[in-house]
């Protein structure tokens, strides 16, 4: 195929602006999917994705499109997730493209992830094609939103398409505009091979599947290739394209996107961002790779039943095979026993992994409140990353204590600005920008400690703005802060899993709120339970869960055995998701109490 007939592009959008719906229309209109095969949202093939209505893993599909000029074009549509946690996947998908369709909801307008995605596209030198979607909605205001795109993003809208991905109106125009606006790839099939790995995953039938964009040269079955970063060499077993099913082809040529299968054992050998070249006649230098993703949010995962530890480890291993951004290592907690410290890209990523563990692997877990990685330099000059408060050196040994800061972008309606600013100030934010993007929409930028964001910032933002806000962020760096460790003691026993790191100015109020909340969450037992919060050796807050007066069995007067058994069973069921600390039963909720205060 002549590279002039190829277009490689992604669709980028804020969540729910209609990216998947538009992709589905493309698939239908290019005749690849028969009605029988049609399932809503074909590119999202994980059940969980469909249920949550979000796209977790990037996918690609090759479409043959017969244009109005009579020629057949090969479109490689690379699907990207829209959520802030997965911006790494967005950026690596974009690296395989020459352009992107920017979908903006004609009723909602530019949102935080619209901006974040546009910046990623611009960093990758992509040509953008603006598309206003949902013009069928009565609340659509195409003119206002076009103006917003020009003003906020600085993008010309002469080529913009006005469409409804739902009804199909205007979608054919988008396909034509793709040919006109997005440039064809430039490489030559005769050059030495240079192919970028932009995704890889494990398939239970086919083994490791690698998604590549061939920039120069061609690759075919039986070729001997080298992965430039790892230096390992393989024979290619198969190359092909997604239609969206896997379809073998003879070769992948310069400009094309497709998959490669070789006998590769682990995801580690096929690193995303690496360049594939031939062993003979290799290219001179690798393509620019990607920045490695670092997990930013950490939490402890423990099996409710100690016997499930091995199954939990197995499940974590399995999940990691398809998600290299998720990391874990064994951790022992005095309170919770054996478990794992897990690192995630963000809160949504964490929720998804936890949910998959419970759903797909049938595990009952106790999770601890999320925290971030701190950077500590000790008096002896050693610098270390602290991913768990329990690993923190004693206060006397710390020379510099730093925490990660983000730059957060918020778009909201003007009537909610007061509430949003108050929230950001409460979370130790520093305002960087506040500007109108249209008559009643405002763009706000704040520098915020990530620690204050991982604890329910997004939920609070939604509630102060009744859902009319969007939020996105990127990490700016580590800054020194006045931080302290707060410990929780239950009947005198330190519950390490509940320790947290907070700003000194907030320590007292957090301690009071937290102990009060724990009092609500821990059920009364046969004895008094003292809940204390401590900074070092100093107790700064205290509450007591009063003992139950009566024995539950006392009601049964010894008579009715079956009733007695029922009661005991009921109690047992209630204990699921409880962890015994000393002789106190602590429910899962209490381990997340920090998320539930204020
Ligand atoms: P993520 O995959 O979560 O990032 O979302 P998305 O951008 O892919 O959005 P999706 O295609 O799932 O659409 C979100 C919602 O908007 C769905 O309920 C669609 O049915 C609806 N929708 C999409 N396009 C249109 C449209 O043109 N008009 C109307 N009225 N609704 C639409």
XYZ file of C-alpha atoms and ligand atoms in Angstrom:
630
model
C 0.000 0.000 0.000
C 1.166 3.501 -0.881
C 1.852 5.456 2.332
C -0.070 8.359 0.771
C -3.220 6.285 1.253
C -2.576 5.693 4.956
C -3.819 7.838 7.831
C -2.822 7.058 11.416
C -4.865 8.872 14.013
C -6.387 8.755 17.477
C -9.562 10.168 18.852
C -8.974 12.260 21.938
C -11.693 13.637 24.159
C -12.780 14.403 27.661
C -14.612 11.512 29.317
C -18.115 10.916 27.949
C -17.781 13.368 25.072
C -18.446 10.481 22.704
C -15.120 9.065 21.573
C -16.164 5.413 21.687
C -19.502 6.123 20.029
C -17.715 7.874 17.169
C -15.237 5.006 16.822
C -18.167 2.589 16.589
C -19.722 4.690 13.789
C -16.413 4.537 11.914
C -16.349 0.768 12.218
C -19.879 0.467 10.900
C -19.429 2.948 8.070
C -16.303 1.299 6.789
C -18.231 -1.984 6.567
C -15.996 -3.935 8.869
C -18.623 -4.958 11.319
C -21.783 -6.786 10.326
C -24.926 -6.059 12.301
C -24.736 -9.478 13.860
C -21.362 -8.742 15.331
C -22.433 -5.370 16.492
C -22.215 -4.941 20.189
C -22.262 -1.524 21.760
C -18.761 -0.079 22.024
C -16.799 -2.675 20.155
C -13.384 -1.384 20.992
C -13.922 -1.826 24.711
C -13.705 -5.537 25.210
C -13.245 -5.920 28.905
C -16.507 -6.433 30.797
C -15.413 -4.046 33.443
C -14.752 -1.361 30.862
C -18.175 -1.734 29.446
C -19.838 -1.592 32.821
C -17.972 1.467 33.921
C -18.224 2.997 30.490
C -14.571 3.854 30.350
C -11.755 2.649 28.178
C -8.905 1.161 30.171
C -6.495 -0.227 27.648
C -5.648 1.370 24.327
C -6.670 -0.601 21.243
C -6.093 -0.130 17.574
C -8.097 -1.034 14.501
C -7.399 -0.875 10.771
C -10.245 0.341 8.555
C -10.461 0.410 4.767
C -12.341 3.490 3.681
C -13.546 4.214 0.163
C -13.388 7.990 -0.104
C -15.480 10.314 -2.244
C -12.515 10.621 -4.613
C -12.966 6.905 -5.357
C -9.728 5.802 -3.747
C -9.368 3.313 -0.912
C -7.604 4.626 2.170
C -6.246 2.618 5.064
C -7.169 4.245 8.369
C -5.428 3.117 11.520
C -7.579 4.254 14.371
C -5.817 4.089 17.691
C -8.135 4.162 20.660
C -7.015 5.953 23.810
C -8.408 6.131 27.319
C -9.763 9.485 28.394
C -9.061 9.519 32.111
C -6.285 11.420 33.822
C -4.817 8.255 35.385
C -4.127 6.827 31.967
C -2.517 9.816 30.286
C 0.607 7.709 29.829
C -1.342 5.344 27.592
C -2.708 8.308 25.700
C 0.737 9.719 25.058
C 2.177 6.445 23.849
C -0.748 5.900 21.487
C -0.303 9.394 20.126
C 3.342 8.683 19.345
C 2.117 6.209 16.697
C -0.050 8.807 14.912
C 0.276 11.781 12.592
C -2.923 13.360 13.790
C -5.845 13.226 16.187
C -9.540 13.918 16.072
C -10.381 16.167 18.995
C -13.947 15.404 20.061
C -15.660 18.083 22.121
C -19.191 17.784 23.441
C -21.163 20.639 21.851
C -23.208 21.105 25.017
C -20.433 20.825 27.612
C -17.527 22.383 25.797
C -13.844 22.245 26.634
C -13.114 20.289 29.828
C -9.991 19.508 31.825
C -9.110 16.319 29.927
C -9.782 18.028 26.615
C -6.940 20.367 27.501
C -4.675 17.669 28.924
C -5.094 15.557 25.785
C -4.537 18.510 23.482
C -1.251 19.296 25.244
C -0.128 15.680 24.815
C -1.054 15.825 21.116
C 0.841 19.066 20.616
C 3.902 17.597 22.351
C 3.763 14.795 19.805
C 3.481 17.265 16.866
C 0.077 15.978 15.855
C -2.299 17.664 13.473
C -5.647 18.192 15.233
C -9.074 17.917 13.638
C -11.736 19.483 15.885
C -15.098 17.700 15.928
C -18.116 19.004 17.823
C -20.226 16.056 18.900
C -23.801 15.717 20.232
C -25.218 18.531 18.099
C -28.534 16.629 18.311
C -28.858 17.707 21.954
C -31.196 20.661 22.510
C -28.572 22.162 24.833
C -25.857 22.094 22.154
C -24.256 25.492 21.497
C -21.897 24.851 18.588
C -20.982 28.521 18.058
C -20.076 29.141 21.683
C -17.999 25.970 21.833
C -16.179 26.661 18.563
C -15.256 30.063 19.956
C -14.050 28.338 23.135
C -11.842 25.974 21.147
C -10.260 28.906 19.320
C -9.865 30.973 22.465
C -8.774 28.396 25.063
C -6.933 25.894 22.907
C -5.795 28.291 20.202
C -6.933 25.897 17.484
C -8.334 27.092 14.134
C -11.832 25.730 13.656
C -12.263 26.242 9.898
C -12.048 22.483 9.347
C -14.229 21.638 12.340
C -17.016 19.085 11.782
C -20.375 19.346 13.528
C -21.735 15.885 14.158
C -23.896 13.554 16.172
C -22.057 10.310 16.738
C -25.314 8.943 18.102
C -27.471 9.515 15.006
C -24.567 9.360 12.557
C -25.226 12.875 11.271
C -22.078 14.427 9.814
C -19.837 11.440 10.523
C -19.037 10.874 6.821
C -17.695 14.424 6.737
C -15.266 13.503 9.507
C -13.881 10.605 7.464
C -13.295 12.931 4.499
C -11.736 15.584 6.720
C -9.315 13.003 8.134
C -7.919 12.490 4.606
C -7.685 16.239 4.026
C -6.382 17.434 7.398
C -4.244 14.631 8.796
C -0.979 14.133 6.900
C 0.009 10.714 5.533
C 3.032 8.973 7.111
C 6.427 9.731 5.661
C 8.641 6.624 5.969
C 9.951 4.411 3.167
C 9.553 0.639 3.015
C 13.057 0.291 1.500
C 14.782 1.882 4.505
C 16.195 -0.163 7.420
C 13.422 -1.242 9.782
C 12.400 1.097 12.587
C 9.219 0.065 14.402
C 7.952 1.563 17.656
C 6.360 -0.677 20.284
C 3.452 1.339 21.637
C 1.503 -1.336 23.445
C 1.835 -4.983 24.447
C -0.340 -7.395 26.353
C -0.763 -11.045 27.133
C -3.412 -13.038 25.378
C -4.182 -16.425 26.863
C -4.282 -18.077 23.419
C -1.696 -16.205 21.422
C 0.853 -15.272 24.064
C 2.446 -11.860 24.022
C 0.964 -9.517 21.433
C 2.942 -6.431 20.532
C 1.400 -3.399 18.867
C 3.788 -1.540 16.606
C 3.910 1.455 14.372
C 6.379 0.880 11.529
C 8.111 4.194 10.860
C 10.701 2.973 8.339
C 11.223 -0.293 6.458
C 9.023 -3.387 6.501
C 8.680 -6.411 8.730
C 7.385 -9.879 7.853
C 7.048 -13.406 9.213
C 10.370 -15.221 9.748
C 12.320 -11.938 9.938
C 15.088 -11.919 12.523
C 14.625 -8.812 14.642
C 16.311 -7.126 17.560
C 14.635 -5.093 20.308
C 17.047 -2.227 20.654
C 16.634 -1.371 24.362
C 16.908 -4.908 25.697
C 19.193 -6.179 22.918
C 17.237 -9.451 22.715
C 16.674 -11.096 19.310
C 13.646 -13.006 18.056
C 12.174 -14.633 14.963
C 8.859 -13.139 14.009
C 6.067 -15.732 13.930
C 3.290 -13.562 12.633
C 2.429 -9.991 11.694
C -1.078 -8.679 11.194
C -3.671 -5.988 11.683
C -6.806 -5.642 13.802
C -10.007 -5.543 11.772
C -10.914 -5.422 14.790
C -10.272 -9.182 14.988
C -6.669 -10.214 14.457
C -5.973 -10.746 10.760
C -2.639 -12.062 9.453
C -0.897 -10.077 6.715
C 2.275 -10.823 4.712
C 4.140 -7.779 5.909
C 3.779 -4.495 7.767
C 5.203 -1.625 5.746
C 6.462 1.842 6.579
C 3.586 3.943 7.874
C 1.457 1.001 8.984
C 0.193 -0.005 12.406
C -0.255 -3.638 13.366
C 0.658 -6.470 15.675
C 3.698 -8.703 15.939
C 3.905 -12.117 17.559
C 7.199 -13.770 18.374
C 7.968 -16.321 21.027
C 8.421 -13.854 23.838
C 7.907 -14.963 27.405
C 7.384 -11.844 29.459
C 6.121 -8.330 29.040
C 9.464 -7.149 30.329
C 11.219 -8.306 27.155
C 8.949 -6.239 24.941
C 9.115 -2.841 26.550
C 6.641 -0.289 25.426
C 8.622 2.566 23.858
C 11.347 0.259 22.523
C 12.311 0.145 18.828
C 12.352 -3.056 16.765
C 14.875 -3.341 13.930
C 16.323 -6.165 11.822
C 19.358 -8.045 13.089
C 20.957 -7.520 9.654
C 20.725 -4.106 8.012
C 19.621 -2.557 11.279
C 18.693 1.093 11.675
C 21.223 3.468 13.181
C 19.383 4.694 16.251
C 16.197 3.864 18.112
C 13.102 6.085 17.945
C 12.497 8.398 20.874
C 10.867 6.243 23.559
C 8.514 7.236 26.308
C 9.080 8.440 29.797
C 8.651 5.605 32.236
C 5.502 5.776 34.309
C 5.915 5.969 38.010
C 3.165 4.912 40.321
C 2.043 7.909 42.360
C -0.555 6.471 44.687
C 0.094 3.668 47.134
C -2.071 1.521 49.318
C -1.830 -1.723 51.252
C -3.853 -4.746 50.112
C -4.381 -7.548 52.611
C -6.426 -10.717 52.381
C -9.193 -10.873 54.989
C -8.268 -14.499 55.520
C -4.555 -15.114 55.998
C -4.942 -18.354 54.018
C -5.681 -16.311 50.869
C -2.226 -14.748 50.791
C -0.904 -17.082 48.095
C -3.977 -16.593 45.909
C -3.644 -12.834 46.286
C -0.033 -12.963 45.157
C -1.004 -15.098 42.161
C -3.776 -12.676 41.234
C -1.463 -9.663 41.495
C 1.080 -11.420 39.266
C -1.614 -12.072 36.690
C -2.834 -8.496 36.699
C 0.666 -7.161 36.323
C 1.235 -9.209 33.175
C -1.155 -6.889 31.387
C -0.488 -3.722 33.269
C 3.128 -2.861 33.813
C 2.220 0.471 35.419
C 0.894 -1.404 38.422
C 3.551 -2.453 40.944
C 3.469 -4.381 44.216
C 5.755 -5.777 46.850
C 5.190 -7.872 49.957
C 4.524 -5.935 53.131
C 3.939 -7.095 56.648
C 1.726 -5.193 58.974
C 1.504 -5.900 62.663
C -2.207 -5.237 62.460
C -3.089 -6.821 59.139
C -0.549 -9.598 58.785
C 0.936 -10.468 55.408
C -0.094 -8.455 52.403
C 1.221 -6.217 49.667
C 2.092 -2.582 49.201
C 0.747 -1.656 45.799
C 1.521 1.334 43.589
C -0.977 2.811 41.133
C -0.980 5.639 38.607
C -3.891 7.277 40.380
C -7.066 6.660 42.317
C -9.129 5.331 39.446
C -6.375 2.915 38.553
C -6.399 1.755 42.178
C -10.155 1.253 42.217
C -10.075 -0.719 39.014
C -7.359 -3.059 40.251
C -9.101 -3.598 43.581
C -12.357 -4.291 41.851
C -10.776 -6.746 39.416
C -9.142 -8.608 42.307
C -12.448 -9.056 44.055
C -14.470 -9.775 40.952
C -12.211 -11.829 38.729
C -10.266 -13.568 41.454
C -12.943 -13.776 44.095
C -10.795 -12.367 46.888
C -11.935 -10.559 50.000
C -9.526 -7.743 50.687
C -8.810 -5.191 53.334
C -7.383 -2.074 51.730
C -5.717 0.787 53.524
C -6.235 4.475 52.790
C -4.267 5.660 49.745
C -1.140 7.700 50.216
C 1.675 9.080 48.065
C 5.422 8.470 47.919
C 7.428 10.944 50.011
C 11.081 11.767 49.603
C 13.142 11.816 52.752
C 16.776 12.813 53.206
C 18.189 11.656 56.514
C 20.664 13.505 58.705
C 23.324 11.085 57.449
C 22.692 12.306 53.895
C 20.823 9.284 52.567
C 17.823 9.960 50.285
C 14.951 7.476 50.150
C 11.416 7.198 48.827
C 8.845 6.398 51.492
C 5.824 4.624 50.076
C 4.370 3.540 53.376
C 4.125 5.719 56.511
C 5.292 2.788 58.622
C 8.693 2.892 56.867
C 9.336 6.497 57.867
C 12.552 7.051 59.853
C 12.168 8.664 63.294
C 11.449 12.399 63.243
C 14.877 13.110 64.766
C 16.670 11.445 61.843
C 14.953 13.424 59.082
C 16.832 16.333 57.537
C 14.551 17.092 54.556
C 10.985 15.839 54.136
C 9.498 16.382 50.666
C 6.146 15.592 49.101
C 4.935 15.496 45.464
C 3.083 18.534 44.136
C 0.808 18.628 41.132
C -0.478 21.347 38.861
C -4.234 20.827 38.770
C -6.506 22.266 36.075
C -10.160 22.747 36.911
C -12.947 23.915 34.630
C -16.110 24.952 36.379
C -19.182 27.164 36.125
C -18.762 30.686 37.480
C -21.453 30.184 40.140
C -19.310 27.469 41.810
C -16.004 29.317 41.789
C -16.267 30.292 45.465
C -16.669 26.697 46.594
C -13.912 25.429 44.338
C -11.421 28.041 45.532
C -12.292 27.325 49.149
C -11.678 23.616 48.604
C -8.314 24.240 46.937
C -7.238 26.584 49.746
C -8.251 24.037 52.372
C -6.086 21.509 50.573
C -3.013 23.756 50.861
C -3.286 24.892 47.246
C -1.484 27.800 45.615
C -3.497 29.561 42.932
C -1.739 29.927 39.575
C -4.466 31.002 37.180
C -8.105 32.013 37.053
C -9.658 33.019 33.757
C -12.975 33.020 31.928
C -13.092 30.681 28.936
C -16.611 31.730 28.011
C -19.370 33.732 29.602
C -19.997 31.367 32.514
C -17.094 28.890 32.397
C -13.907 29.443 34.319
C -10.507 27.817 34.102
C -8.626 27.566 37.394
C -5.110 26.294 37.966
C -3.742 25.370 41.374
C -0.565 23.843 42.654
C -1.596 21.237 45.202
C 0.128 18.581 47.284
C -0.801 15.252 45.686
C -1.402 13.877 49.172
C -4.364 16.251 49.565
C -5.714 15.229 46.177
C -5.652 11.467 46.629
C -7.911 11.782 49.633
C -11.291 12.394 47.999
C -10.421 15.756 46.387
C -12.250 14.808 43.235
C -15.399 13.728 45.085
C -15.397 16.980 47.040
C -14.883 18.989 43.872
C -17.867 17.307 42.277
C -20.025 17.953 45.291
C -19.146 21.649 45.643
C -19.939 22.155 41.962
C -22.836 19.715 41.651
C -20.961 17.773 39.014
C -20.230 20.774 36.797
C -16.459 20.614 37.182
C -13.733 18.688 35.489
C -10.274 18.117 36.847
C -6.937 16.972 35.497
C -3.400 17.158 36.825
C 0.215 16.383 36.210
C 3.002 16.025 38.721
C 5.304 19.039 38.961
C 7.922 17.747 41.371
C 8.915 17.249 45.006
C 8.872 20.187 47.394
C 9.919 20.360 51.021
C 7.013 20.447 53.492
C 6.477 20.497 57.205
C 5.168 16.967 57.551
C 4.570 14.704 60.517
C 3.477 11.135 61.077
C 0.246 10.497 62.880
C -0.226 7.076 64.507
C -3.449 5.434 65.615
C -3.587 3.197 68.679
C -6.432 0.845 69.463
C -6.451 -0.222 73.108
C -2.834 0.778 73.294
C -1.764 -1.250 70.218
C -0.341 0.760 67.353
C -2.262 -0.058 64.177
C 0.495 0.475 61.634
C -1.889 0.203 58.689
C -3.663 3.334 59.909
C -0.592 5.527 60.293
C -0.566 8.517 57.995
C 1.615 11.433 57.024
C 0.044 14.892 57.272
C 1.049 18.521 57.271
C 1.860 19.710 60.787
C -0.777 22.475 60.644
C -3.430 19.872 59.981
C -2.247 17.157 62.328
C -4.390 18.142 65.311
C -7.645 18.566 63.395
C -7.104 15.355 61.416
C -6.348 13.456 64.620
C -9.586 14.653 66.235
C -11.706 13.913 63.186
C -10.112 10.562 62.598
C -10.551 9.243 66.124
C -14.169 10.458 66.120
C -14.823 8.710 62.820
C -13.172 5.509 64.015
C -15.444 5.557 67.020
C -18.428 5.493 64.683
C -17.002 2.754 62.503
C -15.788 0.264 65.095
C -18.725 -1.726 66.451
C -19.159 -1.975 70.188
C -17.653 -5.086 71.680
C -17.668 -6.808 75.034
C -15.202 -4.308 76.506
C -14.254 -0.630 76.217
C -12.041 0.221 73.249
C -9.747 3.239 73.512
C -8.883 4.901 70.229
C -5.944 7.281 70.356
C -4.024 9.374 67.872
C -0.379 10.072 68.574
C 2.411 12.207 67.177
C 5.554 10.474 68.297
C 5.010 9.663 71.969
C 2.438 12.424 72.464
C -1.257 11.483 72.435
C -3.114 14.267 70.602
C -6.677 12.871 70.461
C -8.682 10.166 72.162
C -12.137 8.558 72.082
C -13.687 5.433 73.536
C -16.059 2.878 72.068
C -18.138 1.841 75.070
C -18.586 -1.834 75.872
C -21.785 -3.643 74.942
C -23.822 -4.246 78.056
C -25.532 -7.477 77.097
C -24.375 -10.705 75.662
C -26.269 -11.314 72.401
C -26.922 -14.881 73.392
C -28.479 -13.839 76.637
C -31.684 -13.130 74.727
C -32.045 -16.800 73.839
C -32.393 -17.957 77.440
C -30.525 -21.104 76.543
C -33.664 -22.659 75.033
C -33.792 -22.561 71.280
C -30.632 -24.048 69.776
C -31.402 -23.288 66.155
C -32.077 -19.671 66.966
C -28.820 -19.508 68.862
C -26.948 -20.956 65.908
C -28.566 -18.465 63.558
C -27.433 -15.613 65.724
C -23.902 -16.927 65.842
C -23.864 -17.326 62.063
C -25.114 -13.815 61.639
C -22.303 -12.585 63.827
C -19.810 -14.584 61.833
C -20.988 -13.096 58.546
C -20.638 -9.675 60.075
C -17.043 -10.493 60.865
C -16.152 -10.970 57.239
C -14.064 -7.981 56.293
C -13.034 -7.501 59.877
C -9.490 -7.749 61.084
C -8.607 -8.536 64.661
C -6.096 -6.138 66.177
C -5.196 -7.526 69.565
C -8.639 -8.644 70.691
C -10.493 -5.837 68.902
C -12.401 -6.491 65.684
C -11.851 -3.652 63.220
C -14.048 -3.483 60.113
C -12.662 -2.663 56.660
C -14.392 0.716 56.709
C -12.279 1.872 59.614
C -9.106 1.355 57.624
C -10.479 3.890 55.169
C -11.750 6.250 57.871
C -9.321 8.889 56.670
C -11.296 9.088 53.433
C -14.515 9.625 55.284
C -13.734 12.477 57.645
C -14.936 16.074 57.200
P -14.851 7.178 27.631
O -14.599 5.921 26.850
O -15.333 6.886 29.027
O -13.715 8.146 27.616
O -16.107 7.934 26.990
P -16.306 8.299 25.496
O -15.733 9.634 25.243
O -15.874 7.170 24.658
O -17.873 8.485 25.430
P -18.953 7.479 24.854
O -18.778 7.246 23.409
O -19.016 6.303 25.754
O -20.259 8.381 25.027
C -20.656 8.889 26.272
C -22.167 9.049 26.310
O -22.589 10.053 25.371
C -22.916 7.794 25.918
O -24.036 7.687 26.756
C -23.333 8.034 24.477
O -24.512 7.346 24.140
C -23.550 9.529 24.467
N -23.312 10.105 23.134
C -22.239 9.919 22.333
N -22.388 10.615 21.184
C -23.579 11.274 21.264
C -24.280 12.157 20.394
O -23.866 12.504 19.293
N -25.469 12.643 20.856
C -25.974 12.305 22.067
N -27.145 12.807 22.400
N -25.350 11.467 22.896
C -24.166 10.951 22.512
